[in-house]
mmCIF file of N, CA, C and O in Angstrom:
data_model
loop_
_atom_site.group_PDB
_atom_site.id
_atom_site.type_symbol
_atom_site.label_atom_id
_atom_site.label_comp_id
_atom_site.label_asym_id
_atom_site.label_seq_id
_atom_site.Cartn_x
_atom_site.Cartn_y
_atom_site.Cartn_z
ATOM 1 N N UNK A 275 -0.957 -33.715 -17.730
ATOM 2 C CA UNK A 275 -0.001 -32.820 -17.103
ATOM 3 C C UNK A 275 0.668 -33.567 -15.950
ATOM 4 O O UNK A 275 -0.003 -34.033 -15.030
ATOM 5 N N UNK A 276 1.779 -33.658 -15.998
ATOM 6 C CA UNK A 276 2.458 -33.997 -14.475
ATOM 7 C C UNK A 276 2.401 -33.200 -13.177
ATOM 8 O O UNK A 276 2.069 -32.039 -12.935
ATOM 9 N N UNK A 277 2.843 -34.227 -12.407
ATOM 10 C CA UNK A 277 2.656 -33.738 -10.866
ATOM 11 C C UNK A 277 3.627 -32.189 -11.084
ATOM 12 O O UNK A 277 3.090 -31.124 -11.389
ATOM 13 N N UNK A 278 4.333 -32.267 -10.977
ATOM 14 C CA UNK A 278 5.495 -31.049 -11.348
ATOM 15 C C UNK A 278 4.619 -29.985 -12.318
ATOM 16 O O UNK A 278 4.708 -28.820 -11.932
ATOM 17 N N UNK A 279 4.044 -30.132 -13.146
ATOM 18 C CA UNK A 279 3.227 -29.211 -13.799
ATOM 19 C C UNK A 279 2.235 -28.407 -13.450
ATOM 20 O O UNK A 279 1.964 -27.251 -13.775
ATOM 21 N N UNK A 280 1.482 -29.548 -12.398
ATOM 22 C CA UNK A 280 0.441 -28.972 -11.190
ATOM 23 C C UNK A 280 0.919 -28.188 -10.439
ATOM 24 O O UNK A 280 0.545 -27.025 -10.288
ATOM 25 N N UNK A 281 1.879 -28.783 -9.832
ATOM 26 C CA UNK A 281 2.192 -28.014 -8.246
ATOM 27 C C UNK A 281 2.944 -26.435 -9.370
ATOM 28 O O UNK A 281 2.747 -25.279 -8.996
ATOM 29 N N UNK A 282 3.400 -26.617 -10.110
ATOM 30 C CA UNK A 282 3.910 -25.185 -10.525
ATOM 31 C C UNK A 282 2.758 -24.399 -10.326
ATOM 32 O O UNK A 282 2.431 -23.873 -9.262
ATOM 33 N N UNK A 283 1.920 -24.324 -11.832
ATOM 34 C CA UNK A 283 0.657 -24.222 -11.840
ATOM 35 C C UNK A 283 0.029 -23.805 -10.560
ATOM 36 O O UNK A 283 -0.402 -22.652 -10.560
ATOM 37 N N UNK A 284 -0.105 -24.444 -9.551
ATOM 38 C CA UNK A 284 -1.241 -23.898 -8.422
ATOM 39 C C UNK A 284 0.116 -23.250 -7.758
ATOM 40 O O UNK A 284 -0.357 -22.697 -6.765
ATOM 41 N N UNK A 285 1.104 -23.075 -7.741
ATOM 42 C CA UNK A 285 2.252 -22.229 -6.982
ATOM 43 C C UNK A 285 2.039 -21.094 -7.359
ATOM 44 O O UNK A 285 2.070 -20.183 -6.531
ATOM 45 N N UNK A 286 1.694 -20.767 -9.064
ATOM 46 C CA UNK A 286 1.639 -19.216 -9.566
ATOM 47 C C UNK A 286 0.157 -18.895 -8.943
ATOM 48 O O UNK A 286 -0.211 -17.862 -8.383
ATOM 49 N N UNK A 287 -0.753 -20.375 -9.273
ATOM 50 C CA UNK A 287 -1.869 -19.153 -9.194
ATOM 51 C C UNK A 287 -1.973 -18.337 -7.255
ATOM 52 O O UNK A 287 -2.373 -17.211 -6.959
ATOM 53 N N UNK A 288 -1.547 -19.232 -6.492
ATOM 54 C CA UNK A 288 -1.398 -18.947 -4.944
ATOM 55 C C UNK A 288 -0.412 -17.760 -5.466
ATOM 56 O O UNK A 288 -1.212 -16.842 -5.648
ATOM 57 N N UNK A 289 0.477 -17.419 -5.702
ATOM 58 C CA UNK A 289 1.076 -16.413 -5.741
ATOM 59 C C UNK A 289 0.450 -15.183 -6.243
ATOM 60 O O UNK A 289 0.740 -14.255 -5.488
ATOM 61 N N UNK A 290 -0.174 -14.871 -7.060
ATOM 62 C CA UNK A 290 -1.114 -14.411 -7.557
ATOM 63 C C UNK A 290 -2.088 -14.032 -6.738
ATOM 64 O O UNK A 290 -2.389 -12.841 -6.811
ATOM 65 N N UNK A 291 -2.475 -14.471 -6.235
ATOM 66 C CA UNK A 291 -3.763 -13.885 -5.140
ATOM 67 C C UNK A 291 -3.526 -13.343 -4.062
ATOM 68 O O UNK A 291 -4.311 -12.526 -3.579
ATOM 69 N N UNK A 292 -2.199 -13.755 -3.377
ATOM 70 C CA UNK A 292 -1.470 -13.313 -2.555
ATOM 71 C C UNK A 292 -0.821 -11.585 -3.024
ATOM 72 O O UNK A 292 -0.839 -10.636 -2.240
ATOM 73 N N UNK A 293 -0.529 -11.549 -3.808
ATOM 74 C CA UNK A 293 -0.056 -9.890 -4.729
ATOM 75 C C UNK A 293 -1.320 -9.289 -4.557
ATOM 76 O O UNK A 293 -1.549 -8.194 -4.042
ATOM 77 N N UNK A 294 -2.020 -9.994 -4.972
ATOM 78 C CA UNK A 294 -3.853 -9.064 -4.965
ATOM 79 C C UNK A 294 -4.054 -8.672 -4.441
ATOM 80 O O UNK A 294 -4.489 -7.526 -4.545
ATOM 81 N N UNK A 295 -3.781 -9.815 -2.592
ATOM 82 C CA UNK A 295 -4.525 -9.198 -1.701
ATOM 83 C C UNK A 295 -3.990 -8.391 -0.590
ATOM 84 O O UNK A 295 -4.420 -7.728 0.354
ATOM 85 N N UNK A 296 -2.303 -8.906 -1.375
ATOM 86 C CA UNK A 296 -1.514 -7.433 -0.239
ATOM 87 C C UNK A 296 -1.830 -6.469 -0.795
ATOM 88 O O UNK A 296 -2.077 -5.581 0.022
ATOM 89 N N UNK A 297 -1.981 -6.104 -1.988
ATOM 90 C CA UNK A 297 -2.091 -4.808 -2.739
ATOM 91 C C UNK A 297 -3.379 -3.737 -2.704
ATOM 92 O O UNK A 297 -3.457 -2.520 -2.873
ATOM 93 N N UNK A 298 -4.479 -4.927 -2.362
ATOM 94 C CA UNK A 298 -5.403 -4.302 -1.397
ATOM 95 C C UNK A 298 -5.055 -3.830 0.263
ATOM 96 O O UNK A 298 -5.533 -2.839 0.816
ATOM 97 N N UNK A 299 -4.215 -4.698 0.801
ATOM 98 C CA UNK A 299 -4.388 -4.658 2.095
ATOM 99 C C UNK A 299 -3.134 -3.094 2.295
ATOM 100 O O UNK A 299 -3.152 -2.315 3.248
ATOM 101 N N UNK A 300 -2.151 -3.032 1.063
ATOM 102 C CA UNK A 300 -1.560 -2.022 1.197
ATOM 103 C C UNK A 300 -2.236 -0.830 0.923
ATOM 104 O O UNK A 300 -1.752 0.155 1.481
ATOM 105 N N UNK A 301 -3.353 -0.614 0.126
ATOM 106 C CA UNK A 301 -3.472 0.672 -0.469
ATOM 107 C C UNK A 301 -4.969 1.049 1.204
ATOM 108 O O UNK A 301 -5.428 2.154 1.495
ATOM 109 N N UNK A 302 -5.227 -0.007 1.744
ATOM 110 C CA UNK A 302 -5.858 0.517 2.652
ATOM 111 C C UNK A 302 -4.937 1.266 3.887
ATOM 112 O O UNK A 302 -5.271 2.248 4.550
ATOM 113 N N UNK A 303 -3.802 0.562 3.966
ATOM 114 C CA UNK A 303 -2.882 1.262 4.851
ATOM 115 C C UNK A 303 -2.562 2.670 4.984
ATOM 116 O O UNK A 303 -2.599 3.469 5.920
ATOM 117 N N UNK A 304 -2.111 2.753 3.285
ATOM 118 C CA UNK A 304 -1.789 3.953 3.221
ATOM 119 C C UNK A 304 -2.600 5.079 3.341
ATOM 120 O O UNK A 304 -2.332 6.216 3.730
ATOM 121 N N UNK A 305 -4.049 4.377 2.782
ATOM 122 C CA UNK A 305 -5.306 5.444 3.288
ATOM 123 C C UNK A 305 -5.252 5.812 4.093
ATOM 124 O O UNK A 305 -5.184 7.041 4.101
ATOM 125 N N UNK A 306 -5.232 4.841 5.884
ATOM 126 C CA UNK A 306 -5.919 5.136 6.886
ATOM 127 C C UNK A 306 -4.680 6.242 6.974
ATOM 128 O O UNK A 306 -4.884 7.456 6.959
ATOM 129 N N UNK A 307 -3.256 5.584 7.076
ATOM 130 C CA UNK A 307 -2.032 6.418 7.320
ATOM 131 C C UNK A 307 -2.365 7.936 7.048
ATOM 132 O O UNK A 307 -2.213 8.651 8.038
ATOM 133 N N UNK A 308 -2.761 8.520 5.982
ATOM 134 C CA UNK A 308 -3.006 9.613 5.291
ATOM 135 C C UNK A 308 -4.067 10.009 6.179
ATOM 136 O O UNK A 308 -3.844 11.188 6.454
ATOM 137 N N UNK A 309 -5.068 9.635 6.744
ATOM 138 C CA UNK A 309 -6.179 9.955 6.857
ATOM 139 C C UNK A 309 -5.941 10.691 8.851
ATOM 140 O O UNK A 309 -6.413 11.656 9.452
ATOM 141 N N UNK A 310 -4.924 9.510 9.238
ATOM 142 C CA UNK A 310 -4.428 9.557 10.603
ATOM 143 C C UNK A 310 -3.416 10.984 10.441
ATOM 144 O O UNK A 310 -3.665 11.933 11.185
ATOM 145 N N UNK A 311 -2.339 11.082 9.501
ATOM 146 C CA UNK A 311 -1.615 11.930 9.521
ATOM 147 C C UNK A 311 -2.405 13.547 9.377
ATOM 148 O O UNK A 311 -2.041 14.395 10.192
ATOM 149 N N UNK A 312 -3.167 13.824 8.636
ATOM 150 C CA UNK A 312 -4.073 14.800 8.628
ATOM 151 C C UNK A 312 -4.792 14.858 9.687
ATOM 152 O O UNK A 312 -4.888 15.961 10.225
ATOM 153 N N UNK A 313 -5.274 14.067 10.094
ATOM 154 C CA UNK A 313 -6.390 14.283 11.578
ATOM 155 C C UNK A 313 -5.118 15.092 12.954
ATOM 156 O O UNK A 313 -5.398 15.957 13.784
ATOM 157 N N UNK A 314 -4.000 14.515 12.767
ATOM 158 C CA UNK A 314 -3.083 14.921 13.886
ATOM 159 C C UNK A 314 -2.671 16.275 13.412
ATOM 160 O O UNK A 314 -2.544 17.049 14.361
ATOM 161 N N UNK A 315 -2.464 16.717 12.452
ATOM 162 C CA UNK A 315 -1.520 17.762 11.646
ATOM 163 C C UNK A 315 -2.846 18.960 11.152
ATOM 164 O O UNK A 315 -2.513 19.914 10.448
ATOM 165 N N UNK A 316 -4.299 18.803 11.582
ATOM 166 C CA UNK A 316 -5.120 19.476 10.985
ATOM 167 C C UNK A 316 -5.004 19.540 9.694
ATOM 168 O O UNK A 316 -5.791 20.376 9.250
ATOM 169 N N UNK A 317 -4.020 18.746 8.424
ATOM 170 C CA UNK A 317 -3.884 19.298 7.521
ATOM 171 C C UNK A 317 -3.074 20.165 6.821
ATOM 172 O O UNK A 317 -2.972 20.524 5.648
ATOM 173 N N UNK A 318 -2.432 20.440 8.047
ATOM 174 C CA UNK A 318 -1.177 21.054 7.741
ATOM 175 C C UNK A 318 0.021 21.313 7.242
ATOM 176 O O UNK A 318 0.593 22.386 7.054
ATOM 177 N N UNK A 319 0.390 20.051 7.017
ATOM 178 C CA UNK A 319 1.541 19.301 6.152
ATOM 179 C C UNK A 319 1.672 19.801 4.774
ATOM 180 O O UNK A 319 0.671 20.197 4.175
ATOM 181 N N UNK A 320 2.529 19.808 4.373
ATOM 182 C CA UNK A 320 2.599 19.923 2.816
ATOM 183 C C UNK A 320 3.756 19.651 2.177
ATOM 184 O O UNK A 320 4.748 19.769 2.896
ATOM 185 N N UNK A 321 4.002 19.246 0.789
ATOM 186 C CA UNK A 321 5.471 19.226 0.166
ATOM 187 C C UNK A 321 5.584 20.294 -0.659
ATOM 188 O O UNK A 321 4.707 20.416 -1.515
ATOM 189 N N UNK A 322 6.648 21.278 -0.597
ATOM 190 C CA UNK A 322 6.368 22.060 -1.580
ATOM 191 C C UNK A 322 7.127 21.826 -3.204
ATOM 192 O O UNK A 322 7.177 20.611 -3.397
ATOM 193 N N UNK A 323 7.663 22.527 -4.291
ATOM 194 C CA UNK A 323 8.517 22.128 -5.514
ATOM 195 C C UNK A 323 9.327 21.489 -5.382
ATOM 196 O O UNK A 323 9.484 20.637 -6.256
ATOM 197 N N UNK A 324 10.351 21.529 -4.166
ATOM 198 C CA UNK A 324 11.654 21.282 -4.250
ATOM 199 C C UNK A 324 11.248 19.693 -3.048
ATOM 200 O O UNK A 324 12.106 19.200 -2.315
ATOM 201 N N UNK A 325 10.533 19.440 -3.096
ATOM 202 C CA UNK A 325 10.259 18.307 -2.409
ATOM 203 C C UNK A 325 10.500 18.461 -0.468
ATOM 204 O O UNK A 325 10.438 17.544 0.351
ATOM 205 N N UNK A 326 10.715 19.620 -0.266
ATOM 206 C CA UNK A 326 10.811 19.583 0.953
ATOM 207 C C UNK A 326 9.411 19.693 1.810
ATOM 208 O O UNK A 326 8.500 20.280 1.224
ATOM 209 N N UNK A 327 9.127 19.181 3.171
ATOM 210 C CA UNK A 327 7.634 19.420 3.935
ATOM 211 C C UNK A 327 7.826 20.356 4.362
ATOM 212 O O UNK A 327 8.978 20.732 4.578
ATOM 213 N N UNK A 328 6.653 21.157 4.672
ATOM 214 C CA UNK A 328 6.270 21.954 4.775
ATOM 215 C C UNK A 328 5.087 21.827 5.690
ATOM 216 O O UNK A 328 4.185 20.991 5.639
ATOM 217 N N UNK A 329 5.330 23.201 6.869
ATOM 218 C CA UNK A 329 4.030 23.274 7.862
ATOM 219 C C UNK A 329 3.435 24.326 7.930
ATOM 220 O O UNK A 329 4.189 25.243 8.257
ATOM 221 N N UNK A 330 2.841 24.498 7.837
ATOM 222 C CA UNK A 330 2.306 26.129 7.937
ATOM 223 C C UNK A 330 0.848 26.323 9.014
ATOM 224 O O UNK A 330 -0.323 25.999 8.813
ATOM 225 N N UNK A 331 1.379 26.858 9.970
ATOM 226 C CA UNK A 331 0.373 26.279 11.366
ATOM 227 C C UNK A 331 -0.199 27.653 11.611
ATOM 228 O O UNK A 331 0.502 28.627 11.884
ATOM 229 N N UNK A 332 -1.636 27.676 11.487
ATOM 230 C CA UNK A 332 -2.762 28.788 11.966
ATOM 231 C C UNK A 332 -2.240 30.015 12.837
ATOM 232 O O UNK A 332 -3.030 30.877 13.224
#
């Protein structure tokens, strides 16, 4: 294999792991996000059919 064949080669696979590990590092985000937005909102939040939010407070 040529030099040019390598460096492709280890370019995808680095690319590749990099997707992985944002894709972990994103879906934790969005957790905590979710987790933060409820703790402030008691839960309150909501979307209803028509896609609009919705609050409906105690």
């Amino acid at each position: 294999m040529s030099k040019i064949g390598v460096a492709l080669a280890l370019c995808v696979l680095l690319l590749g792991a990099v997707l992985i590990v944002g894709d972990g590092v994103a879906t934790v985000a969005v957790d905590r996000g979710g987790d933060i937005g409820t703790a402030l909102t008691n839960g309150s939040l909501g979307v209803d059919s028509s896609g609009a939010v919705r609050s409906t407070t105690p």
